[in-house]
CSV table of C-alpha atoms in Angstrom, one decimal:
chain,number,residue,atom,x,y,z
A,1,UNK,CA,6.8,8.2,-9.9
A,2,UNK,CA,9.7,6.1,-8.2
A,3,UNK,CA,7.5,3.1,-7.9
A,4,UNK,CA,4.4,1.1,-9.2
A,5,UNK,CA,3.3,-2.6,-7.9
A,6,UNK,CA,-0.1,-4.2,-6.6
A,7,UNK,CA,-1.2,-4.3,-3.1
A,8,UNK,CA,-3.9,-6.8,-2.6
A,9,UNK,CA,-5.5,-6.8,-6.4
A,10,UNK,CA,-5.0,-3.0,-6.0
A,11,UNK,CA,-2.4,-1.3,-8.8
A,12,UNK,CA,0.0,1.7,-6.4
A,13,UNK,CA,2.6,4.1,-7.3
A,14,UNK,CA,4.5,5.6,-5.0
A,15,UNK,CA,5.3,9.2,-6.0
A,16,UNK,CA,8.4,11.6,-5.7
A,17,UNK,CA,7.3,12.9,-2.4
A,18,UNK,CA,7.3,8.7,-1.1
A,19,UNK,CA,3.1,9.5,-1.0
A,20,UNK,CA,1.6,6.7,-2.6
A,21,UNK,CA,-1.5,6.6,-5.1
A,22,UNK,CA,-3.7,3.6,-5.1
A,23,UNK,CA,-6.6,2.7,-7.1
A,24,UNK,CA,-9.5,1.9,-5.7
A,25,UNK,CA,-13.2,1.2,-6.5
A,26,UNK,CA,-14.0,5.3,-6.4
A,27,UNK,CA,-10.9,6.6,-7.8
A,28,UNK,CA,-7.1,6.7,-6.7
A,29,UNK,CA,-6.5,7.7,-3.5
A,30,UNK,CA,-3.5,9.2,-2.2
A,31,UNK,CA,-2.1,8.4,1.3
A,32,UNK,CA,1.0,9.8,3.5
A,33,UNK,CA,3.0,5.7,3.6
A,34,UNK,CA,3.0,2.6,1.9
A,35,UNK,CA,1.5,1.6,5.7
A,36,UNK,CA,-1.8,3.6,5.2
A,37,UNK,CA,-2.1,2.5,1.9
A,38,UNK,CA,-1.8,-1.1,3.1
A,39,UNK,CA,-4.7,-1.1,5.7
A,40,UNK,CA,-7.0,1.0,3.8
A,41,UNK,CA,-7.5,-2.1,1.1
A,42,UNK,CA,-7.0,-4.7,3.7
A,43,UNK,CA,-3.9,-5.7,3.1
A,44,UNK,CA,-1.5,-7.2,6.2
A,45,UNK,CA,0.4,-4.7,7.5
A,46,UNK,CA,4.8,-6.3,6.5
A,47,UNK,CA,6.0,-5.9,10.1
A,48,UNK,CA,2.6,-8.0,11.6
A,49,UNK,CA,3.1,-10.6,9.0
A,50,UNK,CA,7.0,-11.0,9.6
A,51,UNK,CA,6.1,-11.3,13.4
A,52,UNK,CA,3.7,-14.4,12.8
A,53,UNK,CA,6.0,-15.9,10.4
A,54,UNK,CA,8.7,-16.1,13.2
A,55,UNK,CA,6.4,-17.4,15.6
């Protein structure tokens, strides 16, 4: 593990291969990027969020 945090009341890690784990109401659930991860519990996606900030 090279990483642990909290997307959206959700705890992560993000592993050795960058795949990240997150908990979710079934289980953890792993997914391929931090990106995936993001939309599957809702959370807004960094690059969408910079964009309306600037705006």
């Amino acid at each position: 593990m090279i990483e642990e945090g909290e997307i959206a009341g959700h705890a992560y890690r993000v592993l050795a291969d960058l795949t990240v784990e997150i908990d979710t109401l079934l289980g953890a659930r792993l997914f391929e990027s931090m990106e995936a991860a993001r939309r599957f519990v809702g959370a807004p996606d960094r690059a969408a969020a910079r964009a309306r900030s600037v705006a």
